[in-house]
Short mmCIF file of C-alpha atoms and ligand atoms in Angstrom, two decimals:
data_model
loop_
_atom_site.label_atom_id
_atom_site.label_comp_id
_atom_site.label_asym_id
_atom_site.label_seq_id
_atom_site.Cartn_x
_atom_site.Cartn_y
_atom_site.Cartn_z
CA MET C 1 0.00 0.00 0.00
CA GLU C 2 2.70 2.45 1.05
CA GLN C 3 4.33 1.91 -2.27
CA ASN C 4 1.26 3.18 -4.07
CA LYS C 5 1.55 6.47 -2.25
CA LYS C 6 5.13 7.10 -3.30
CA LYS C 7 5.49 9.82 -5.88
CA VAL C 8 6.54 8.40 -9.19
CA SER C 9 7.20 10.82 -11.94
CA LYS C 10 8.61 9.55 -15.13
CA GLY C 11 6.23 11.21 -17.54
CA LEU C 12 6.24 14.16 -19.81
CA LEU C 13 4.58 16.40 -17.34
CA GLN C 14 7.72 16.89 -15.30
CA SER C 15 9.16 19.39 -17.71
CA ASP C 16 8.16 21.72 -20.52
CA ASP C 17 11.58 21.23 -22.08
CA LEU C 18 10.95 17.53 -22.35
CA TYR C 19 7.64 18.21 -24.07
CA GLN C 20 9.35 20.57 -26.54
CA TYR C 21 11.98 17.92 -27.12
CA ILE C 22 9.35 15.37 -28.11
CA LEU C 23 7.58 17.81 -30.39
CA GLU C 24 10.76 18.91 -32.10
CA THR C 25 12.40 15.51 -32.34
CA SER C 26 9.55 13.18 -33.16
CA VAL C 27 6.36 15.06 -33.96
CA TYR C 28 6.97 18.20 -36.06
CA PRO C 29 9.33 16.54 -38.56
CA ARG C 30 6.61 14.02 -39.41
CA GLU C 31 3.56 16.27 -39.26
CA PRO C 32 2.00 16.44 -42.74
CA GLU C 33 2.56 19.84 -44.42
CA LEU C 34 -1.13 20.77 -44.58
CA LEU C 35 -1.70 19.90 -40.93
CA LYS C 36 1.19 22.16 -40.05
CA GLU C 37 -0.39 24.86 -42.19
CA LEU C 38 -3.72 24.43 -40.40
CA ARG C 39 -2.07 24.49 -36.99
CA GLU C 40 -0.24 27.69 -37.86
CA ALA C 41 -3.31 29.30 -39.44
CA THR C 42 -5.24 28.52 -36.26
CA ALA C 43 -2.58 30.05 -34.03
CA SER C 44 -2.17 33.24 -36.04
CA HIS C 45 -5.49 33.96 -37.66
CA PRO C 46 -5.58 37.75 -38.11
CA GLU C 47 -9.30 38.25 -37.54
CA ASN C 48 -10.84 38.09 -34.15
CA THR C 49 -7.39 38.02 -32.66
CA SER C 50 -8.13 38.02 -28.97
CA LEU C 51 -10.80 35.37 -29.29
CA VAL C 52 -8.82 33.13 -31.59
CA PHE C 53 -5.62 33.49 -29.60
CA PHE C 54 -7.51 32.39 -26.56
CA ARG C 55 -9.23 29.62 -28.46
CA ALA C 56 -6.17 28.53 -30.47
CA GLY C 57 -5.23 26.45 -27.42
CA MET C 58 -8.28 24.31 -28.09
CA ALA C 59 -6.79 22.68 -31.18
CA THR C 60 -5.64 19.11 -30.68
CA ALA C 61 -2.01 18.88 -29.57
CA PRO C 62 0.21 17.54 -32.35
CA ASP C 63 1.74 14.81 -30.19
CA ALA C 64 -1.72 13.52 -29.30
CA GLY C 65 -2.56 13.79 -33.00
CA GLN C 66 0.39 11.62 -33.88
CA LEU C 67 -0.89 8.83 -31.63
CA MET C 68 -4.37 9.24 -33.09
CA THR C 69 -2.97 8.73 -36.57
CA MET C 70 -1.37 5.51 -35.38
CA LEU C 71 -4.62 4.30 -33.76
CA LEU C 72 -6.66 5.13 -36.87
CA LYS C 73 -4.27 3.00 -38.92
CA LEU C 74 -4.21 0.17 -36.40
CA VAL C 75 -7.99 -0.25 -36.53
CA ASP C 76 -8.01 0.44 -40.25
CA ALA C 77 -10.60 3.14 -39.60
CA LYS C 78 -13.04 3.89 -42.36
CA LYS C 79 -16.11 5.21 -40.54
CA THR C 80 -15.44 7.72 -37.78
CA ILE C 81 -17.11 10.30 -35.56
CA GLU C 82 -15.64 13.62 -34.50
CA VAL C 83 -17.28 15.57 -31.68
CA GLY C 84 -15.82 19.10 -31.53
CA VAL C 85 -14.28 20.34 -34.79
CA PHE C 86 -13.16 23.95 -34.12
CA THR C 87 -10.82 24.82 -37.04
CA GLY C 88 -10.41 21.14 -37.95
CA TYR C 89 -6.92 19.99 -36.95
CA SER C 90 -8.03 16.55 -35.72
CA LEU C 91 -10.61 16.39 -38.51
CA LEU C 92 -8.00 16.95 -41.23
CA LEU C 93 -5.71 14.48 -39.53
CA THR C 94 -8.49 11.87 -39.61
CA ALA C 95 -9.42 12.68 -43.20
CA LEU C 96 -5.78 12.36 -44.30
CA THR C 97 -5.45 9.00 -42.56
CA THR C 98 -8.66 7.22 -43.62
CA PRO C 99 -9.07 5.64 -47.09
CA GLU C 100 -10.57 7.39 -50.16
CA ASP C 101 -14.03 6.02 -49.33
CA GLY C 102 -13.71 6.92 -45.62
CA LYS C 103 -16.62 8.72 -43.91
CA ILE C 104 -16.38 11.13 -41.01
CA VAL C 105 -19.43 12.43 -39.19
CA ALA C 106 -18.11 15.68 -37.72
CA ILE C 107 -20.21 17.66 -35.25
CA ASP C 108 -19.81 21.15 -33.83
CA VAL C 109 -22.26 23.71 -32.45
CA ASP C 110 -20.38 26.41 -34.36
CA ARG C 111 -19.03 25.71 -37.83
CA GLU C 112 -17.57 29.18 -38.38
CA PRO C 113 -13.95 28.44 -37.36
CA TYR C 114 -14.03 25.42 -39.68
CA ASP C 115 -15.52 27.37 -42.58
CA GLN C 116 -13.10 30.27 -42.13
CA ILE C 117 -9.83 28.54 -41.36
CA GLY C 118 -10.06 24.78 -41.82
CA PHE C 119 -12.14 24.26 -44.93
CA PRO C 120 -9.82 25.97 -47.47
CA ILE C 121 -6.91 23.81 -46.29
CA ILE C 122 -9.03 20.65 -46.18
CA LYS C 123 -10.14 21.39 -49.74
CA LYS C 124 -6.53 21.85 -50.78
CA ALA C 125 -5.80 18.43 -49.27
CA GLY C 126 -8.58 16.98 -51.46
CA VAL C 127 -10.29 15.17 -48.59
CA GLU C 128 -13.47 17.21 -48.09
CA HIS C 129 -15.58 14.49 -49.73
CA LYS C 130 -15.01 12.26 -46.68
CA ILE C 131 -16.49 14.81 -44.29
CA ASP C 132 -20.12 15.27 -43.29
CA LEU C 133 -20.06 18.37 -41.10
CA ILE C 134 -23.15 18.84 -38.94
CA GLU C 135 -23.66 22.12 -37.08
CA SER C 136 -25.49 21.09 -33.93
CA GLU C 137 -25.27 20.05 -30.34
CA ALA C 138 -23.67 16.62 -30.48
CA VAL C 139 -25.97 14.55 -28.23
CA PRO C 140 -29.04 14.79 -30.51
CA VAL C 141 -26.92 13.98 -33.56
CA LEU C 142 -25.55 10.83 -31.93
CA ASP C 143 -29.09 9.89 -30.87
CA LYS C 144 -30.29 10.33 -34.41
CA LEU C 145 -27.48 8.11 -35.68
CA LEU C 146 -28.60 5.47 -33.19
CA GLU C 147 -32.18 5.61 -34.46
CA GLN C 148 -30.90 4.00 -37.64
CA HIS C 149 -30.09 0.48 -36.58
CA GLU C 150 -27.50 -0.08 -39.27
CA ASN C 151 -25.31 2.49 -37.49
CA GLU C 152 -25.09 0.39 -34.34
CA GLY C 153 -21.67 -1.14 -33.94
CA SER C 154 -20.59 0.30 -37.27
CA PHE C 155 -18.01 2.97 -36.42
CA ASP C 156 -14.31 2.18 -36.15
CA PHE C 157 -13.16 5.27 -34.32
CA ALA C 158 -14.38 8.37 -32.48
CA PHE C 159 -12.62 11.47 -31.24
CA VAL C 160 -14.31 13.52 -28.55
CA ASP C 161 -13.08 17.04 -27.95
CA ALA C 162 -16.04 19.24 -27.05
CA ASP C 163 -17.95 20.30 -23.91
CA LYS C 164 -16.50 18.27 -21.06
CA VAL C 165 -19.77 18.18 -19.14
CA ASN C 166 -21.22 15.93 -21.85
CA TYR C 167 -18.30 13.51 -22.25
CA TRP C 168 -20.09 10.76 -20.37
CA ASN C 169 -23.22 11.28 -22.47
CA TYR C 170 -21.06 10.90 -25.57
CA HIS C 171 -19.40 7.83 -24.14
CA GLU C 172 -22.72 6.07 -23.47
CA ARG C 173 -23.76 6.62 -27.07
CA LEU C 174 -20.38 5.73 -28.53
CA MET C 175 -20.47 2.41 -26.68
CA LYS C 176 -23.36 1.54 -29.00
CA LEU C 177 -22.11 3.20 -32.16
CA LEU C 178 -18.58 1.79 -32.09
CA LYS C 179 -17.72 -1.69 -33.24
CA VAL C 180 -16.39 -4.10 -30.67
CA GLY C 181 -12.67 -3.43 -31.01
CA GLY C 182 -13.40 0.17 -32.06
CA ILE C 183 -11.68 3.07 -30.38
CA ALA C 184 -12.87 6.26 -28.69
CA VAL C 185 -10.34 8.92 -27.76
CA TYR C 186 -11.22 11.62 -25.23
CA ASP C 187 -9.18 14.82 -25.24
CA ASN C 188 -8.16 17.08 -22.34
CA THR C 189 -8.46 14.41 -19.70
CA LEU C 190 -5.81 16.08 -17.54
CA TRP C 191 -7.43 19.51 -18.03
CA GLY C 192 -4.31 21.62 -17.72
CA GLY C 193 -3.18 19.70 -14.66
CA THR C 194 -6.14 21.01 -12.66
CA VAL C 195 -7.24 17.46 -11.82
CA VAL C 196 -4.55 17.45 -9.14
CA MET C 197 -4.87 21.10 -8.08
CA PRO C 198 -6.90 22.19 -5.11
CA VAL C 199 -10.14 23.59 -6.43
CA GLU C 200 -9.33 27.03 -4.92
CA SER C 201 -6.27 27.43 -7.12
CA THR C 202 -8.13 26.39 -10.26
CA PRO C 203 -9.05 29.34 -12.50
CA GLU C 204 -12.77 30.04 -12.29
CA TRP C 205 -13.50 29.23 -15.96
CA LYS C 206 -11.77 25.87 -15.66
CA LYS C 207 -13.71 24.70 -12.61
CA PRO C 208 -16.84 23.17 -14.17
CA SER C 209 -14.87 21.17 -16.74
CA ARG C 210 -12.36 20.11 -14.09
CA GLN C 211 -15.21 18.56 -12.16
CA SER C 212 -16.59 16.83 -15.27
CA ILE C 213 -13.18 15.51 -16.28
CA MET C 214 -12.48 14.17 -12.79
CA GLU C 215 -15.83 12.36 -12.79
CA LEU C 216 -15.24 11.05 -16.30
CA ASN C 217 -11.80 9.71 -15.39
CA LYS C 218 -13.29 7.75 -12.48
CA LEU C 219 -16.17 6.42 -14.54
CA LEU C 220 -13.89 5.32 -17.37
CA ALA C 221 -11.54 3.58 -14.96
CA ALA C 222 -14.51 1.58 -13.66
CA ASP C 223 -16.10 0.88 -17.05
CA THR C 224 -15.66 -2.80 -17.85
CA ARG C 225 -16.92 -2.29 -21.42
CA VAL C 226 -13.58 -0.73 -22.36
CA GLN C 227 -9.88 -1.23 -22.12
CA ILE C 228 -8.31 2.17 -21.37
CA SER C 229 -5.03 4.02 -21.56
CA HIS C 230 -4.82 7.44 -19.94
CA ALA C 231 -1.88 8.96 -21.74
CA ALA C 232 0.03 12.13 -20.80
CA LEU C 233 0.10 13.49 -24.33
CA GLY C 234 -0.98 17.03 -25.08
CA ASP C 235 -3.47 17.97 -22.37
CA GLY C 236 -4.04 14.31 -21.55
CA ILE C 237 -5.95 11.90 -23.74
CA THR C 238 -7.78 8.75 -22.76
CA VAL C 239 -7.92 5.99 -25.32
CA CYS C 240 -10.80 3.52 -24.88
CA ARG C 241 -11.17 0.30 -26.82
CA ARG C 242 -14.60 -1.30 -26.82
CA LEU C 243 -14.35 -4.83 -25.45
CA TYR C 244 -17.91 -6.10 -25.81
N1 SAH E 301 -10.74 18.92 -32.13
C1 SAH E 301 -10.57 20.33 -32.43
C2 SAH E 301 -10.75 21.20 -31.21
C3 SAH E 301 -12.15 21.22 -30.67
S1 SAH E 301 -12.39 22.56 -29.54
C4 SAH E 301 -9.22 20.57 -33.05
O1 SAH E 301 -8.42 19.64 -33.23
O2 SAH E 301 -8.93 21.73 -33.37
C5 SAH E 301 -13.98 22.23 -28.92
C6 SAH E 301 -15.13 22.44 -29.90
O3 SAH E 301 -16.27 21.85 -29.33
C7 SAH E 301 -15.48 23.90 -30.19
O4 SAH E 301 -15.33 24.17 -31.57
C8 SAH E 301 -16.93 24.02 -29.73
O5 SAH E 301 -17.74 24.82 -30.58
C9 SAH E 301 -17.42 22.57 -29.76
N2 SAH E 301 -18.52 22.27 -28.86
C10 SAH E 301 -18.71 22.73 -27.59
N3 SAH E 301 -19.84 22.23 -27.07
C11 SAH E 301 -20.39 21.42 -28.02
C12 SAH E 301 -21.57 20.61 -28.08
N4 SAH E 301 -22.42 20.54 -27.04
N5 SAH E 301 -21.81 19.91 -29.20
C13 SAH E 301 -20.95 19.98 -30.25
N6 SAH E 301 -19.84 20.73 -30.26
C14 SAH E 301 -19.55 21.44 -29.16
CA1 CA E 302 -8.98 19.71 -26.97
#
């Protein structure tokens, strides 16, 4: 028991320099050109500067993206779901990785960042035909997919990166939509490290999602339907593989 309480730190999170090292050594040199372009366009979009600069942090971290690319290939993903598009970094990554006849159901309450920043680059990549972008709250869209029985157990992969308060609602639906052996990846599951901060030192705007993420992490750990890996990439991602 005592041993469990000992501090063990051998992960990325011990130093920013180590994180930079990984990005510069292993991630950036292999990031596809158009993804790089989209990442940079997201970070430096001239319009709406204050808003976008604040929101630019929302884009999927490239190291997490690199693992996602690997997972998409490992399950040979053809049919996928994306909850939370923003400017489309993870969406483009998925579209570049899936086959010509791949299909991505992509959902966001606000399609403007995608239309403004992501779409021109996605078009240039020639992969827009794989994407069905739906501007809506995600829960009703997933419910509608489930109304059609042929969708049950038909998706290979899902990436969830939207409102944290609904992650569990997404998970419950994805457990029906994904194939057995299919993968769901949840983003921001370390929520800026706030999961281990006292609530008083958590910035006000991060508090509600901190609570949701902490609950999600416990629920996923106890969920026998999935195998999980909580990986310290980006802002934390949790990979779930449907077992039955
Ligand atoms: N995966 C994206 C980042 C997503 S940021 C990337 O790689 O860049 C989170 C997105 O979730 C935002 O664009 C926001 O509009 C969307 N979102 C928030 N709440 C939502 C909801 N209830 N349903 C669908 N999308 C939602
Ligand atoms: Ca995110």
